[in-house]
XYZ file of C-alpha atoms in Angstrom:
252
model
C -9.164 1.955 -31.908
C -7.905 0.216 -28.786
C -8.803 -3.479 -28.455
C -11.574 -4.399 -26.035
C -10.757 -6.959 -23.368
C -13.336 -9.684 -22.940
C -14.140 -11.452 -19.708
C -16.818 -12.424 -17.251
C -17.297 -11.640 -13.577
C -18.086 -14.669 -11.416
C -19.390 -14.524 -7.858
C -17.106 -16.720 -5.757
C -18.939 -19.262 -3.631
C -17.768 -19.270 -0.013
C -18.428 -22.694 1.459
C -17.791 -22.113 5.114
C -15.128 -21.579 7.701
C -14.428 -18.466 9.750
C -14.110 -15.579 7.302
C -13.549 -11.826 7.641
C -17.029 -10.741 6.593
C -17.735 -7.526 4.721
C -15.135 -4.798 5.314
C -13.058 -2.101 3.640
C -9.632 -0.484 4.122
C -8.004 -3.904 4.614
C -4.912 -5.445 3.027
C -5.009 -8.504 0.768
C -2.400 -10.611 -1.027
C -2.168 -13.994 -2.749
C 0.401 -16.751 -2.176
C -0.062 -19.872 -4.288
C -3.645 -21.099 -4.049
C -4.537 -18.987 -1.020
C -5.738 -15.419 -0.520
C -4.853 -13.586 2.699
C -6.758 -10.677 4.279
C -5.744 -8.521 7.248
C -7.311 -5.558 9.045
C -10.003 -3.192 7.840
C -13.146 -1.432 9.010
C -16.888 -2.059 8.783
C -18.063 0.975 10.742
C -16.128 4.048 9.490
C -12.878 4.608 11.407
C -13.458 1.648 13.736
C -10.930 -1.168 13.219
C -12.230 -4.733 13.475
C -9.649 -7.339 14.513
C -6.049 -8.566 14.219
C -6.759 -11.895 12.518
C -5.043 -12.968 9.301
C -7.812 -14.630 7.289
C -7.036 -17.266 4.655
C -9.270 -18.181 1.705
C -8.453 -21.488 -0.030
C -9.152 -21.283 -3.776
C -9.462 -25.074 -3.982
C -11.978 -25.674 -1.190
C -13.558 -22.185 -1.196
C -13.354 -22.124 2.597
C -12.019 -19.555 5.058
C -9.763 -20.068 8.074
C -7.691 -17.954 10.470
C -3.919 -18.318 10.189
C -1.939 -19.080 13.373
C -0.574 -15.901 14.972
C 2.805 -17.270 16.051
C 5.889 -15.125 16.536
C 5.933 -11.314 16.640
C 2.376 -10.596 15.520
C 1.102 -7.032 14.871
C -0.229 -5.412 18.038
C -2.670 -2.954 16.415
C -6.104 -3.689 14.957
C -5.357 -1.784 11.771
C -7.570 -0.073 9.209
C -6.096 1.628 6.157
C -3.317 -0.977 6.117
C -1.737 -2.593 3.041
C -0.160 -5.987 2.332
C 1.833 -7.579 -0.517
C 3.376 -10.994 -1.151
C 6.928 -11.854 -2.215
C 7.505 -15.564 -2.666
C 5.915 -17.344 0.294
C 6.024 -14.305 2.590
C 3.505 -11.552 3.219
C 4.600 -7.986 4.022
C 2.245 -5.776 6.059
C 2.836 -2.019 6.369
C 1.101 0.639 8.446
C -2.515 1.328 9.260
C -4.072 2.508 12.519
C -6.892 1.845 14.949
C -9.674 4.187 16.124
C -7.405 5.514 18.897
C -4.826 6.650 16.303
C -2.349 3.962 17.354
C -0.323 3.190 14.237
C 1.031 -0.186 13.172
C 4.590 -0.916 12.020
C 6.146 -3.130 9.301
C 5.871 -6.936 9.579
C 6.289 -10.085 7.525
C 4.364 -13.351 7.758
C 5.871 -16.636 6.567
C 3.034 -18.691 5.071
C 5.125 -21.879 5.365
C 6.225 -21.660 9.016
C 3.080 -19.684 10.003
C 5.105 -17.086 11.896
C 4.954 -13.295 12.101
C 8.185 -11.281 12.237
C 8.609 -7.641 13.262
C 10.775 -5.863 10.670
C 10.784 -2.080 11.132
C 9.509 0.456 13.638
C 7.816 3.230 11.667
C 7.964 6.962 12.368
C 11.584 7.014 13.475
C 14.394 9.130 12.031
C 15.988 7.509 8.980
C 13.042 5.268 8.118
C 9.537 5.458 6.659
C 6.838 7.397 8.468
C 3.727 5.761 9.902
C 0.665 6.214 7.683
C -2.692 4.943 6.461
C -4.388 4.613 3.061
C -1.049 4.260 1.300
C -0.347 1.948 -1.639
C 2.007 -1.051 -1.795
C 3.592 -3.109 -4.548
C 6.495 -5.536 -4.842
C 8.890 -7.301 -7.156
C 11.246 -10.192 -6.404
C 13.720 -7.957 -4.532
C 11.831 -5.013 -3.058
C 8.659 -3.913 -1.321
C 7.461 -0.445 -2.365
C 5.228 1.960 -0.430
C 3.734 5.052 -2.068
C 1.802 8.010 -0.666
C -0.767 7.697 2.084
C -2.189 9.807 4.894
C 0.375 11.095 7.384
C 0.346 10.504 11.118
C 1.994 13.905 11.545
C 4.631 12.226 13.669
C 8.337 12.773 14.211
C 8.951 14.149 10.677
C 5.695 16.182 10.781
C 4.827 15.530 7.136
C 1.697 17.572 6.269
C -1.456 15.637 5.389
C -0.232 13.188 2.736
C 2.903 11.774 1.105
C 4.057 11.771 -2.526
C 7.283 9.756 -2.273
C 8.078 6.079 -2.825
C 9.814 4.118 -0.063
C 11.706 0.993 -1.203
C 12.515 -1.873 1.190
C 15.387 -4.142 0.145
C 14.341 -7.642 1.194
C 17.894 -9.020 1.145
C 19.546 -6.470 3.456
C 16.451 -5.297 5.345
C 17.064 -1.603 4.638
C 14.805 1.209 3.412
C 15.629 3.838 0.784
C 13.494 6.763 -0.378
C 13.277 7.431 -4.108
C 13.583 11.029 -5.398
C 10.513 13.171 -4.705
C 8.738 13.978 -8.017
C 7.206 17.064 -6.397
C 10.624 18.710 -6.165
C 10.852 18.666 -9.949
C 7.126 19.102 -10.671
C 5.434 21.204 -7.943
C 1.953 20.424 -9.301
C 2.423 16.727 -8.503
C -0.050 16.246 -5.659
C 0.510 14.463 -2.369
C -2.047 11.662 -2.315
C -3.522 8.557 -0.749
C -5.479 5.634 -2.129
C -3.600 5.542 -5.433
C -3.474 2.597 -7.807
C 0.064 1.200 -7.554
C 1.637 -1.765 -9.354
C 4.964 -3.110 -10.644
C 4.886 -4.455 -14.207
C 8.007 -5.638 -16.066
C 10.384 -3.477 -14.060
C 8.180 -0.376 -14.123
C 6.247 1.076 -11.214
C 2.902 2.646 -12.081
C 1.041 5.120 -9.862
C -2.469 5.901 -11.095
C -4.725 8.617 -9.643
C -5.596 8.735 -5.919
C -7.086 11.414 -3.639
C -5.295 14.663 -2.776
C -5.518 17.647 -0.468
C -6.305 20.914 -2.242
C -5.521 24.364 -0.749
C -8.490 26.746 -0.438
C -7.996 30.249 -2.006
C -9.049 31.695 1.382
C -6.115 30.062 3.094
C -7.961 27.013 4.416
C -7.364 23.407 3.448
C -10.050 21.402 1.670
C -9.865 17.851 2.977
C -12.345 16.469 0.443
C -11.290 13.774 -2.009
C -9.810 15.284 -5.176
C -8.996 12.832 -7.969
C -5.421 13.251 -9.141
C -4.977 13.170 -12.923
C -1.301 12.280 -12.972
C 0.011 8.952 -14.217
C 3.498 8.096 -12.968
C 5.827 5.655 -14.683
C 8.939 4.691 -12.733
C 11.804 3.108 -14.675
C 14.744 1.496 -12.915
C 17.609 3.381 -14.604
C 18.752 6.983 -14.163
C 18.183 9.646 -11.461
C 15.673 12.089 -12.995
C 11.954 12.475 -13.542
C 10.574 13.275 -17.020
C 7.116 14.681 -17.604
C 5.302 14.175 -20.926
C 1.757 14.844 -22.087
C -0.180 11.801 -23.219
C -3.804 12.490 -24.128
C -5.531 13.766 -20.947
C -3.058 12.059 -18.640
C 0.392 13.189 -17.592
C 3.236 10.752 -17.323
C 6.302 11.215 -15.163
C 9.269 8.914 -15.446
C 11.998 8.382 -12.868
C 15.041 6.479 -14.073
C 16.709 4.693 -11.223
C 20.254 3.342 -11.224
C 20.301 -0.447 -11.345
């Protein structure tokens, strides 16, 4: 029998300041003793603002970070954000007019935004929403998401992982698991995390083809668990209880 984890949920007291308020489809990340929040929606499909909100774990107060430098120009919903060291990395999202955001970093020490990559151009990642992001000390990873249908005309959703090398500022796309396993669904909203050199993709929502030739755009839970190992060029698929596990070994 698997061990049961014990813990207790605590409602965090917010003691003032200018905070983001209730919202969804935003990006959050933690650097040191501060939590950062960007983008989101309160009314469905209506983006809210372009502020980067900061919650101080010590004082339990909110503030708005200075927007110096090359700040994002889109009020984005369906965006995602991760932290590497003292920097935040913000990827994608869109506003209610279907204007899509690009790829930026924010230095929490100098308080400056920096534009990194224009999305939806040949040779780089496509613009998207409701994707997943993760990071390690050297890379930022983006998985899945809902397509803009832009220059590459990707249908509906993605199923690949894009890897951004922080040192050289270049993107690389990892092998597509769907080429080896056609039943691996394109998806958005997946759980996505890097743990001890392994990238995990858990569930998400997918697009299912209708037998009558139509496309069902409802949310279908994916039942595939992906394990990405950083050695070797091939995916492996193994049954494990009711979940499936695929493993991609990447060259170091």
